[in-house]
């Protein structure tokens, strides 16, 4: 399951819990990202992982990849929040291969991550 977190108007933020499916992405993530792109012409994105990556179905990963590719030039800032060092390192390295800034944060740094995505730091 994935649900949207209420935040500032210039970002979309989500929390992933338990199993995350293709339907979750199509119903929750895709419409919110599309709306943000239409309003701002850029994507500021925050995802809190309160589940293991193994709980993302193959369909969810495919939807995530397709959304990322569709708006490849629109990514501005993306924060992934997790206590996994591997996920944080992977996220930090993503900035070197795609447009935009990507940064991993520990769960205890939620407010710092939110401020960074909003552009307040």
XYZ file of C-alpha atoms in Angstrom:
121
model
C 0.000 0.000 0.000
C 1.156 3.505 -0.724
C -0.526 6.692 0.354
C 0.078 10.361 -0.271
C 1.388 12.579 2.514
C 0.025 16.126 2.736
C 2.854 18.591 2.103
C 3.615 21.889 0.400
C 2.099 22.462 -3.046
C 5.462 22.233 -4.854
C 6.083 18.561 -3.995
C 4.431 15.162 -3.938
C 5.190 12.884 -1.007
C 4.280 9.282 -0.316
C 4.655 6.598 2.343
C 5.010 2.960 1.290
C 3.716 0.321 3.734
C 3.452 -3.456 3.452
C 3.038 -4.670 -0.167
C 3.167 -2.020 -2.909
C 1.479 -3.002 -6.169
C 1.079 -1.748 -9.721
C -2.453 -0.645 -8.788
C -1.051 1.441 -5.912
C 1.176 3.318 -8.340
C -1.565 3.815 -10.923
C -4.145 4.929 -8.374
C -1.997 7.089 -6.049
C 1.432 8.007 -7.412
C 0.858 8.538 -11.131
C -2.064 11.008 -10.822
C -0.260 13.059 -8.157
C 2.963 13.269 -10.197
C 1.051 14.113 -13.390
C -0.804 16.901 -11.576
C 2.460 18.335 -10.223
C 4.106 18.253 -13.667
C 1.106 20.028 -15.182
C 1.211 22.717 -12.486
C 4.969 23.291 -12.089
C 6.594 21.585 -15.068
C 8.953 19.826 -12.635
C 8.889 17.019 -10.087
C 9.863 17.386 -6.444
C 9.297 13.960 -4.914
C 9.592 12.371 -1.485
C 9.115 8.693 -0.669
C 9.217 7.214 2.829
C 9.938 3.496 2.714
C 8.248 1.861 5.689
C 8.463 -1.508 3.976
C 11.187 -3.663 2.470
C 11.947 -3.346 -1.231
C 10.996 -7.009 -1.600
C 7.398 -5.910 -0.894
C 7.244 -3.931 -4.159
C 5.670 -6.139 -6.823
C 7.197 -6.369 -10.298
C 4.269 -4.339 -11.615
C 4.996 -1.591 -9.100
C 8.634 -1.410 -10.214
C 7.544 -1.280 -13.852
C 5.101 1.574 -13.156
C 7.815 3.431 -11.236
C 10.296 3.037 -14.094
C 7.767 4.098 -16.735
C 6.790 7.183 -14.729
C 10.445 8.118 -14.299
C 11.215 7.731 -17.997
C 8.083 9.554 -19.123
C 9.136 12.642 -17.173
C 12.913 12.174 -17.322
C 13.689 15.863 -17.896
C 11.190 17.066 -15.275
C 12.868 15.643 -12.155
C 14.127 18.431 -9.908
C 14.606 16.922 -6.453
C 13.760 13.467 -5.125
C 14.320 12.212 -1.586
C 14.038 8.589 -0.550
C 13.762 8.037 3.191
C 14.872 4.681 4.550
C 17.090 3.259 7.253
C 18.772 1.009 4.677
C 22.295 2.187 3.868
C 22.078 0.395 0.503
C 18.952 2.317 -0.516
C 20.439 5.620 0.639
C 23.688 4.989 -1.283
C 21.791 3.901 -4.402
C 19.598 7.016 -4.222
C 22.606 9.313 -3.771
C 24.271 7.788 -6.836
C 21.200 8.250 -9.007
C 21.997 11.958 -9.498
C 25.009 10.944 -11.576
C 22.965 9.076 -14.189
C 19.700 11.014 -14.579
C 18.685 14.683 -14.559
C 17.754 16.204 -11.208
C 19.020 15.795 -7.678
C 18.383 12.569 -5.773
C 19.252 12.178 -2.127
C 18.753 9.467 0.490
C 17.875 10.245 4.089
C 17.467 8.242 7.306
C 13.964 8.100 8.777
C 15.044 10.290 11.681
C 15.855 13.001 9.086
C 12.293 13.219 7.716
C 11.970 16.984 8.333
C 15.375 17.658 6.791
C 14.410 15.608 3.722
C 11.091 17.413 3.402
C 12.773 20.825 3.645
C 15.384 19.779 1.070
C 12.752 18.601 -1.435
C 10.717 21.765 -0.889
C 13.847 23.800 -1.685
C 14.114 25.322 1.787
C 17.718 24.206 2.346
